[in-house]
CSV table of C-alpha atoms and ligand atoms in Angstrom, one decimal:
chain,number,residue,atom,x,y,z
A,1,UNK,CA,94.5,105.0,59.5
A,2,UNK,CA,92.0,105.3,56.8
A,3,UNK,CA,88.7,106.0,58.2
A,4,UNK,CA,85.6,102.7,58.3
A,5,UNK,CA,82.9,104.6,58.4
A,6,UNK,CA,81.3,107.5,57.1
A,7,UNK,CA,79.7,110.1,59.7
A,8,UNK,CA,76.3,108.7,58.5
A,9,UNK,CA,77.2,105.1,59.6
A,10,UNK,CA,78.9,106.2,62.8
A,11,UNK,CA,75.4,108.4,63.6
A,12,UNK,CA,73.6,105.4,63.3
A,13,UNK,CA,75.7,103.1,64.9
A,14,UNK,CA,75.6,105.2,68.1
A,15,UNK,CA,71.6,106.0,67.4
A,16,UNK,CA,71.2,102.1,67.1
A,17,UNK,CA,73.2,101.2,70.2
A,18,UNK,CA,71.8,103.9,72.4
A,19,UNK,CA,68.3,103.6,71.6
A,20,UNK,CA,67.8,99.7,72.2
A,21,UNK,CA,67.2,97.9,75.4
A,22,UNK,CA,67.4,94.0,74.4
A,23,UNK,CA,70.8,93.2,72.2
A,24,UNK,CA,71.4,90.3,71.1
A,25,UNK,CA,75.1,89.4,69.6
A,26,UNK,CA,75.6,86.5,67.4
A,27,UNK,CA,78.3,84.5,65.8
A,28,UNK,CA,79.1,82.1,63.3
A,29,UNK,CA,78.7,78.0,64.1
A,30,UNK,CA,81.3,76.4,65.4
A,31,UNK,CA,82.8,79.7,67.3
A,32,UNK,CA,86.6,80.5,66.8
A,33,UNK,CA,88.8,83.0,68.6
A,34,UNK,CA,87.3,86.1,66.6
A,35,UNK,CA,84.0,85.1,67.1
A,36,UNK,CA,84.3,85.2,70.6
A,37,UNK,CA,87.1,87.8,71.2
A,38,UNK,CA,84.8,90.2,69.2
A,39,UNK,CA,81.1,89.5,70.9
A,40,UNK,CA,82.6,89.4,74.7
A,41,UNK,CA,84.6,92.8,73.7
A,42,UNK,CA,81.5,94.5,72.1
A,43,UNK,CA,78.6,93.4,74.9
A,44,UNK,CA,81.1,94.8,77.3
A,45,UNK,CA,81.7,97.8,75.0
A,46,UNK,CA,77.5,98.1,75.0
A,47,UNK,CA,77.3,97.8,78.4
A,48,UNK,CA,79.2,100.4,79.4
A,49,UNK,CA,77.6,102.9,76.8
A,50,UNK,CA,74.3,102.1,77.3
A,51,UNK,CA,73.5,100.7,80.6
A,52,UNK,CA,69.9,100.5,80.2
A,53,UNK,CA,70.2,98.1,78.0
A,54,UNK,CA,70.1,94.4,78.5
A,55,UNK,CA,72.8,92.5,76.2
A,56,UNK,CA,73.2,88.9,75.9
A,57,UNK,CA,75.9,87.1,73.6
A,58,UNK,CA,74.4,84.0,71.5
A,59,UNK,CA,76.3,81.4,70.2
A,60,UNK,CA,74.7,78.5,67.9
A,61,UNK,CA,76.6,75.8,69.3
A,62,UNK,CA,79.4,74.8,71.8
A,63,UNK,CA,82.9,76.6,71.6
A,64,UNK,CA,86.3,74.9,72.2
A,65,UNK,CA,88.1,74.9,75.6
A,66,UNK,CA,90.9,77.1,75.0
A,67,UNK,CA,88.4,79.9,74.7
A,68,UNK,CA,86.7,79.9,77.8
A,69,UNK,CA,89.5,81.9,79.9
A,70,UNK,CA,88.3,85.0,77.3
A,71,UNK,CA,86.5,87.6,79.8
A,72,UNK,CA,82.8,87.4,79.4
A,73,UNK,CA,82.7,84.2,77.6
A,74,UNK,CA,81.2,81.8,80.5
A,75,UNK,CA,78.5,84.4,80.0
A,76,UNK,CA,77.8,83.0,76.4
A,77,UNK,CA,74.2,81.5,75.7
A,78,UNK,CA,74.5,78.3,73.6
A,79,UNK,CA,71.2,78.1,71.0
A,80,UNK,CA,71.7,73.8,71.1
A,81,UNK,CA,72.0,73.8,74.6
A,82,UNK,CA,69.0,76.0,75.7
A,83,UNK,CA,67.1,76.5,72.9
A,84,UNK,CA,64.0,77.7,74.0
A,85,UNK,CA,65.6,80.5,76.2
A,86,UNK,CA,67.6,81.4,73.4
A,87,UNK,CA,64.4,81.7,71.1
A,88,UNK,CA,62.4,83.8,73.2
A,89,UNK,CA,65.8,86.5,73.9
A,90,UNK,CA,65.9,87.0,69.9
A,91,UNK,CA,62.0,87.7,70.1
A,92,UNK,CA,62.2,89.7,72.4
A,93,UNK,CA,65.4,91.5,70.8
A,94,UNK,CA,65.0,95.5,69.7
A,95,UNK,CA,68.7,95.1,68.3
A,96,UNK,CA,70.7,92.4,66.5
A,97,UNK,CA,74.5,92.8,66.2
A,98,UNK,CA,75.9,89.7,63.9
A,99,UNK,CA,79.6,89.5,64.7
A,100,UNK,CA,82.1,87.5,62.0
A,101,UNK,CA,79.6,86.1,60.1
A,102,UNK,CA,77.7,87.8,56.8
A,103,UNK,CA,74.9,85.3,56.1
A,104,UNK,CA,72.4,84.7,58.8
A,105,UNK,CA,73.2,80.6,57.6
A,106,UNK,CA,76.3,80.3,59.3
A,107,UNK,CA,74.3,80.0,62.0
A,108,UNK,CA,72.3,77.3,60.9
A,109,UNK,CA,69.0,77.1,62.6
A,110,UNK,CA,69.8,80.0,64.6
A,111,UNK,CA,69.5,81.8,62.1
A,112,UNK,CA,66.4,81.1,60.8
A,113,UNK,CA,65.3,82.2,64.0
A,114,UNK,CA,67.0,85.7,63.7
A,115,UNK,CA,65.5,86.3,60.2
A,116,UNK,CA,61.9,85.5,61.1
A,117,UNK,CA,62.0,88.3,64.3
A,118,UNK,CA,62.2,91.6,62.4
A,119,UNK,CA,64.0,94.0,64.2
A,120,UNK,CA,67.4,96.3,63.0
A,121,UNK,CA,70.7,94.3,62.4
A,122,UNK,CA,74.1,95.2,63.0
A,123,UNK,CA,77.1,93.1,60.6
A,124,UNK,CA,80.6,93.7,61.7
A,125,UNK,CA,82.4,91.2,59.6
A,126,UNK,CA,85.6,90.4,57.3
A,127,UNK,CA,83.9,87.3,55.3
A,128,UNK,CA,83.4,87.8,51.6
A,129,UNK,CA,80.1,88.3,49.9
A,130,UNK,CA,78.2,89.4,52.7
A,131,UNK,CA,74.2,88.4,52.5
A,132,UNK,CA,72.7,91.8,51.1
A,133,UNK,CA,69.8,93.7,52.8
A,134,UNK,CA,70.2,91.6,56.2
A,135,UNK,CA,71.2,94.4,58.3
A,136,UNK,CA,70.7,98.5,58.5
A,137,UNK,CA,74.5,98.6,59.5
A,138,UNK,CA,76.3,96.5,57.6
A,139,UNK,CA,80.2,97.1,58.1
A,140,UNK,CA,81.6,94.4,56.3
A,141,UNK,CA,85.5,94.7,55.1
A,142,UNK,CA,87.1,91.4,53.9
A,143,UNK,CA,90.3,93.2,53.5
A,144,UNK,CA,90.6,93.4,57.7
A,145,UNK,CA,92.7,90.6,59.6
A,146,UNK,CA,89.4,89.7,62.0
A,147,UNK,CA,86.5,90.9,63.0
A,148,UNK,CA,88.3,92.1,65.8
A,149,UNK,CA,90.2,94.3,63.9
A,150,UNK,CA,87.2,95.8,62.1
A,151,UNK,CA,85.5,96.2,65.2
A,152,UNK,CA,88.6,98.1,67.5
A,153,UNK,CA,88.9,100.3,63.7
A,154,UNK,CA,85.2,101.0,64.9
A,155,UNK,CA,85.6,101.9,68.8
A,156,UNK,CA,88.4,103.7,67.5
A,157,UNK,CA,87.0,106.0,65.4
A,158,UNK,CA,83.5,106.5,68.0
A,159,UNK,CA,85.7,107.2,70.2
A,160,UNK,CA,88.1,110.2,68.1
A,161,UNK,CA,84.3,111.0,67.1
A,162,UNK,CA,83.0,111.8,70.8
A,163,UNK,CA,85.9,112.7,72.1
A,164,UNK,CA,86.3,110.2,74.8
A,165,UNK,CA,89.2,110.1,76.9
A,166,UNK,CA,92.1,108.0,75.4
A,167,UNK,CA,92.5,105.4,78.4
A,168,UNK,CA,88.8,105.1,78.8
A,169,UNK,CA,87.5,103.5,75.1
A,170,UNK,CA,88.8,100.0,75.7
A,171,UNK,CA,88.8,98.2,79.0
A,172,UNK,CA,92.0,95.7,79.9
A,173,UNK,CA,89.2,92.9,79.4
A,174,UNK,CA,88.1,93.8,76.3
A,175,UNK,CA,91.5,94.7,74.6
A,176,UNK,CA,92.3,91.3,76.0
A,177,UNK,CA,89.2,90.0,73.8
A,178,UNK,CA,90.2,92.1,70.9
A,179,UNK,CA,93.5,90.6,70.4
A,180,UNK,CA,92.6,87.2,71.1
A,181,UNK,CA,90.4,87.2,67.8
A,182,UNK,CA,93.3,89.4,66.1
A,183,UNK,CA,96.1,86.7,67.2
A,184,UNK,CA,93.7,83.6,66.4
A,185,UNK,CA,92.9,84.7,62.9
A,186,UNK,CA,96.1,85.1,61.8
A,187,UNK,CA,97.7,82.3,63.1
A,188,UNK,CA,99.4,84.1,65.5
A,189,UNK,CA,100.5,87.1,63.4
A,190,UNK,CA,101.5,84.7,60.6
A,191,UNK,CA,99.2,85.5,57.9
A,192,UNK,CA,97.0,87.4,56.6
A,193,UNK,CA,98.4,90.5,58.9
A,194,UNK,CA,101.4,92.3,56.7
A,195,UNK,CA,99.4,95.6,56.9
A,196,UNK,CA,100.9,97.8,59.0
A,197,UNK,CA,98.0,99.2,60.8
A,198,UNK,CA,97.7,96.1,62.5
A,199,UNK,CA,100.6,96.1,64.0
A,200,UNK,CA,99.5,99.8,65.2
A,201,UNK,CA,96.4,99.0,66.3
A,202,UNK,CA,98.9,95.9,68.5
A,203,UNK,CA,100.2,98.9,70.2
A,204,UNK,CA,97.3,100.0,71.2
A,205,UNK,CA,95.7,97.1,72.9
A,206,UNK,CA,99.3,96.6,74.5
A,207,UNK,CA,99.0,100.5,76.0
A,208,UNK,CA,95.7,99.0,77.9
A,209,UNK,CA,97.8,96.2,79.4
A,210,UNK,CA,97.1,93.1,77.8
A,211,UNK,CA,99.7,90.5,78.1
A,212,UNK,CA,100.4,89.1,74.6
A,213,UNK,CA,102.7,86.1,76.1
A,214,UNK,CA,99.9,85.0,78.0
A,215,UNK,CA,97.2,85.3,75.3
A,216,UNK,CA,99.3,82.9,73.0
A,217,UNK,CA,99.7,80.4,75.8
A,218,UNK,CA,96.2,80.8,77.0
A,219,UNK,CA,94.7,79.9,73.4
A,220,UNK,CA,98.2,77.9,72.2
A,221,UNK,CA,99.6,76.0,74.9
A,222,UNK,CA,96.8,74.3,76.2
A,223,UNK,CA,97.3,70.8,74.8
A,224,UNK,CA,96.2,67.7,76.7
A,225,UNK,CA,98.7,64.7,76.3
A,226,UNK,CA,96.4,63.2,74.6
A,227,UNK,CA,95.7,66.0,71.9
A,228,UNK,CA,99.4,66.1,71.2
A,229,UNK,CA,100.1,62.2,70.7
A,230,UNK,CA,96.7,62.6,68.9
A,231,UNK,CA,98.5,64.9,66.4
A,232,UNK,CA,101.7,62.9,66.0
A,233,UNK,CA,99.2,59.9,64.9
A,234,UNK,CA,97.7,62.3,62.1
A,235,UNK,CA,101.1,63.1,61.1
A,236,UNK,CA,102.9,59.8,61.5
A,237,UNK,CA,99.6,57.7,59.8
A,238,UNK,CA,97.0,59.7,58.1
A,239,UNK,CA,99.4,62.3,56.1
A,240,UNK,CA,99.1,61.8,52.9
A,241,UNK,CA,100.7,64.3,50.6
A,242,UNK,CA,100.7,64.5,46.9
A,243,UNK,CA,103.8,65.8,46.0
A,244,UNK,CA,103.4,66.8,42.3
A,245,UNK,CA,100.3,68.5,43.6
A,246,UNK,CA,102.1,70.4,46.6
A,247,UNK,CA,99.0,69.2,48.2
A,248,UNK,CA,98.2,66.7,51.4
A,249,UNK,CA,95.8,65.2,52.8
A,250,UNK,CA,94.3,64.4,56.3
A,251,UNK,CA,91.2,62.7,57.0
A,252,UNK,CA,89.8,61.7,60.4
A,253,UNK,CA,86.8,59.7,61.8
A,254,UNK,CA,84.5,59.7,64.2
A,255,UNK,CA,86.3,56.2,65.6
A,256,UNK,CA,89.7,57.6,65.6
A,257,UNK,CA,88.0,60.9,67.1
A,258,UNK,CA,86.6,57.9,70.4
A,259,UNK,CA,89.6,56.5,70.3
A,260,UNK,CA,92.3,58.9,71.1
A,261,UNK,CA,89.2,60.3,73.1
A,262,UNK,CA,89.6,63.8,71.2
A,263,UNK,CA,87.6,66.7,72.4
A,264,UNK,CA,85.6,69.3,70.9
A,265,UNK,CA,88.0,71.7,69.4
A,266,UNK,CA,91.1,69.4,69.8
A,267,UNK,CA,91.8,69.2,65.7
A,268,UNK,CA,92.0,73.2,65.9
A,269,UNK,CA,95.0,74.0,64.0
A,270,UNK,CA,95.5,70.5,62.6
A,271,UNK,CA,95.4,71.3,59.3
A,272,UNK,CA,97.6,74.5,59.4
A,273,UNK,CA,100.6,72.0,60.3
A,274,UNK,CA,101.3,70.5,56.5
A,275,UNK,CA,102.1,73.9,55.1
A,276,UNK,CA,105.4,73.3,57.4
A,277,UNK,CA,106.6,71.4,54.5
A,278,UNK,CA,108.6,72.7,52.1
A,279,UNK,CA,106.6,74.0,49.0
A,280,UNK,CA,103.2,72.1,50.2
A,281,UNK,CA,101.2,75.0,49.0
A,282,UNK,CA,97.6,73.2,50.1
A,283,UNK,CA,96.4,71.5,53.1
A,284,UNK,CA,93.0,69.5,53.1
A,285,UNK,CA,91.6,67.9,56.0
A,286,UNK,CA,88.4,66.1,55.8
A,287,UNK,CA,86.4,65.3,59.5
A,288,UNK,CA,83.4,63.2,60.1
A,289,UNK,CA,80.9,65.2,61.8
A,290,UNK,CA,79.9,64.5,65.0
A,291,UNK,CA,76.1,65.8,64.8
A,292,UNK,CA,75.3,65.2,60.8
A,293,UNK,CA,76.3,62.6,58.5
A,294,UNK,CA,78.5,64.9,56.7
A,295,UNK,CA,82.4,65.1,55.7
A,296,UNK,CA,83.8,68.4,57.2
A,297,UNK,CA,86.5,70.0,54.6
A,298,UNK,CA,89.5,72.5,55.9
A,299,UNK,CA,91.1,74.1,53.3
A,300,UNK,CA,94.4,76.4,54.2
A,301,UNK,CA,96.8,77.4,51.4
A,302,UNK,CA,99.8,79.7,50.7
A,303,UNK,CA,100.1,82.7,48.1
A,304,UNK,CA,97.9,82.8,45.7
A,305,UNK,CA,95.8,79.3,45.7
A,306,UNK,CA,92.7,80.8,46.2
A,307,UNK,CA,90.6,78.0,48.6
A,308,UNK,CA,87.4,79.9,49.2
A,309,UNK,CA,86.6,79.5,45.2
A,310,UNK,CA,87.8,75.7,45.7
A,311,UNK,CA,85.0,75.4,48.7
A,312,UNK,CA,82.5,77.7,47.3
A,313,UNK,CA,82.7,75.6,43.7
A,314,UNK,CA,82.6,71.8,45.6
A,315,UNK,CA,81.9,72.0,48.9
A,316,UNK,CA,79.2,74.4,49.7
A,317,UNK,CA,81.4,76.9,51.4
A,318,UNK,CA,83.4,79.8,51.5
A,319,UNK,CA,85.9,81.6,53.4
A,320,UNK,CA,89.5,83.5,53.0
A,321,UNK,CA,91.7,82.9,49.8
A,322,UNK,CA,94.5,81.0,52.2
A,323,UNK,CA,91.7,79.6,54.7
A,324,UNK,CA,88.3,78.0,53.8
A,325,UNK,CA,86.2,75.5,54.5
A,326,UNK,CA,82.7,73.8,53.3
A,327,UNK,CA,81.2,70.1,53.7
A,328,UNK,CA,80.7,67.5,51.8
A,329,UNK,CA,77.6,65.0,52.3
A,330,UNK,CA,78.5,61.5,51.6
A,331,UNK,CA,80.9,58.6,53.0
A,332,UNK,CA,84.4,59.5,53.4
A,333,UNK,CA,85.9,57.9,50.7
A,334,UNK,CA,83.0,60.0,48.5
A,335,UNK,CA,84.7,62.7,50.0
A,336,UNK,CA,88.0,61.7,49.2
A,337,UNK,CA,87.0,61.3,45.4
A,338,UNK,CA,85.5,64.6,45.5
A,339,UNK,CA,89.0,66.1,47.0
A,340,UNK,CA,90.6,64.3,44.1
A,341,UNK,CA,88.0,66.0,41.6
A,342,UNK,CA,89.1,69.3,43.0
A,343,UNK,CA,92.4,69.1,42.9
A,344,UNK,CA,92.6,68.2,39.8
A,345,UNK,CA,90.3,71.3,38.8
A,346,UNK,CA,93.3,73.4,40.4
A,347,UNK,CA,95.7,71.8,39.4
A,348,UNK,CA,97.5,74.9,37.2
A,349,UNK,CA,97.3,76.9,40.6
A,350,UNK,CA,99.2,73.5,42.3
A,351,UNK,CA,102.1,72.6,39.6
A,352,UNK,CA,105.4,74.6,39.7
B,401,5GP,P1,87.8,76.1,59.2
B,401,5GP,O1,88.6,75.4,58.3
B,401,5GP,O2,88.6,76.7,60.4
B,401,5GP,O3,86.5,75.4,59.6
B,401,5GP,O4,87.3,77.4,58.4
B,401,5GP,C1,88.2,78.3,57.8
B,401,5GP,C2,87.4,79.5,57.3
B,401,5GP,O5,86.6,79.1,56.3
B,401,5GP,C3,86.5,80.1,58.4
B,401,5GP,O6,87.1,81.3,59.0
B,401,5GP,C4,85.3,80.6,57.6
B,401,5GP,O7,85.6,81.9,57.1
B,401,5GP,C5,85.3,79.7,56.4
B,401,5GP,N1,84.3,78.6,56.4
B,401,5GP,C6,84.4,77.4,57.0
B,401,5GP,N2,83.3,76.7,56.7
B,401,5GP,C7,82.5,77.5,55.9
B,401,5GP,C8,81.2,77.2,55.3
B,401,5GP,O8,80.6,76.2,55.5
B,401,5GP,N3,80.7,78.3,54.6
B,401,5GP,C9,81.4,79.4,54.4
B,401,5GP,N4,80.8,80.4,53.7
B,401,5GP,N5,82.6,79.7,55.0
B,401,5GP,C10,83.2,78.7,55.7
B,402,MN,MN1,87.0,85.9,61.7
């Protein structure tokens, strides 16, 4: 495998992690499967390596339920939950490592709070266009599967670089982590992850004895019955596709959202489903916030339809080219109209 990082960058990642006593570890809002596969693997990574120091893992806001079996994550500190506590950690922080996020606003307010303590920062990412001159180690690769990825790529090469025994550089609970975020980002190995060096880094984290079954059912198969009659409704009622467009459509409110009594993180995956139809080559799905009066947009495509330009140029966003995402503020038919706008924009990327 093609080395990351340069001597320089591994010198001062290990001067960095060695030399600071109060880490903090952040993530993106709205916390997927990388976000917290990579922050519970590397603060137990840290730990290990420098056990002087004290390392907390900080999360803006909540995280879905078919996360928290991930080792370390009932350790995670929640910014909207305890605010204050959370405020006076990053003050008090000699070292910030921003994991799967490259703008300090994907953390909303959380990350005003980070850029106003001025300390060194750490970016191990795979977002494009990475804020510039945010961190003294910025190891940002949008080319990688996951953060994950980029960050085993990392231990990896500190470890071929200090010589440290083979079975010792990844513990069963952080491989565990690491392939969590590997497995989510990809939809379970289904894109983005035709390199091959994923599938030899795979072999590693199976060599510490992770069970790769049980990671897919831990994160997969953890429906309630109401989450999966919940999803036959979306399918059966609000599926709209637009067939000359290879496009469709999902929108959900905050009333459907009480009435099917649908939990935090219960649309996860939603809008990957429409892409099961033959040629759809874009899926939208629009949410209702539940903390701002704002239309949430999903975005997920096939081949070449490139949906972080689609989100970056009307919705504020960003993201991958098959998988991105961005808001809209207005009603939902606004948002609808906007959708329409859009597609229409894209259209010579939609026709046959
Ligand atoms: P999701 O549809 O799961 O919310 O987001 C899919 C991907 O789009 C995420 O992995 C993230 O990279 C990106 N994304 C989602 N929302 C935003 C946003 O508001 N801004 C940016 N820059 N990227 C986003
Ligand atoms: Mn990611």
């Amino acid at each position: 495998m093609t080395p990351l990082l340069s001597p320089q960058q591994i010198a001062l990642w290990q001067q960095l992690t060695a030399d600071a006593r109060h880490i903090i570890i952040t993530c993106h809002r709205g916390p997927d499967g990388d976000a917290i596969g990579s922050t519970t693997a590397l603060a137990s990574w840290i730990r290990r390596h420098n056990p002087a120091a004290e390392v907390h893992i900080i999360a803006p806001n909540i995280f879905p339920d078919f996360l928290k079996w991930i080792p370390g994550a009932a350790d995670i500190l929640i910014y909207d939950k305890h605010e204050a506590e959370v405020r006076a950690l990053v003050e008090a922080a000699d070292l910030v490592i921003m994991c799967d996020h490259g703008e300090l606003s994907r953390m909303w307010t959380l990350g005003d709070v980070v850029r106003d303590h001025v300390c060194p920062r750490i970016m191990i990412d795979h977002h494009l266009n990475p804020e510039p001159d945010i961190a003294a180690l910025a190891i940002s690769l949008p080319n990688l599967s996951s953060t994950c990825e980029v960050l085993l790529r990392i231990l990896l090469e500190i470890r071929d670089q200090t010589g440290e025994p083979q079975e010792e550089f990844l513990t069963h609970d952080e491989a565990v982590s690491l392939y969590t975020g590997m497995m989510t980002d990809t939809g379970a190995f289904t894109y983005a992850s035709s390199r091959p060096e994923i599938f030899e880094l795979i072999s590693i984290l199976l060599r510490c004895g992770i069970d790769k079954d049980k990671i897919y059912r831990n994160v997969f198969f953890t429906y309630s019955p109401n989450r999966l009659k919940f999803q036959g409704y979306m399918l059966y009622v609000k599926l709209d596709v637009w067939k000359k467009a290879h496009a469709s459509i999902m929108t959900l409110t905050n009333a459907e959202r009480r009435r099917f009594g649908i939990l935090n993180g219960d649309t996860e995956g939603l809008v990957n489903l429409p892409l099961q139809i033959l040629g759809m080559k874009l899926s939208i799905f629009l949410r209702e916030d539940t903390e701002h009066p704002c239309i949430r947009v999903s975005l997920r495509s096939v081949d070449d339809f490139p949906c972080n330009e689609m989100a970056a140029e009307f919705f504020g966003g960003g993201g991958h080219k098959n998988a991105a995402g961005g808001e809209i503020w207005g009603t939902m038919d606004e948002a609808v109209a906007l959708i329409k706008k859009a597609v229409q924009k894209y259209m010579p990327f939609l026709k046959d």
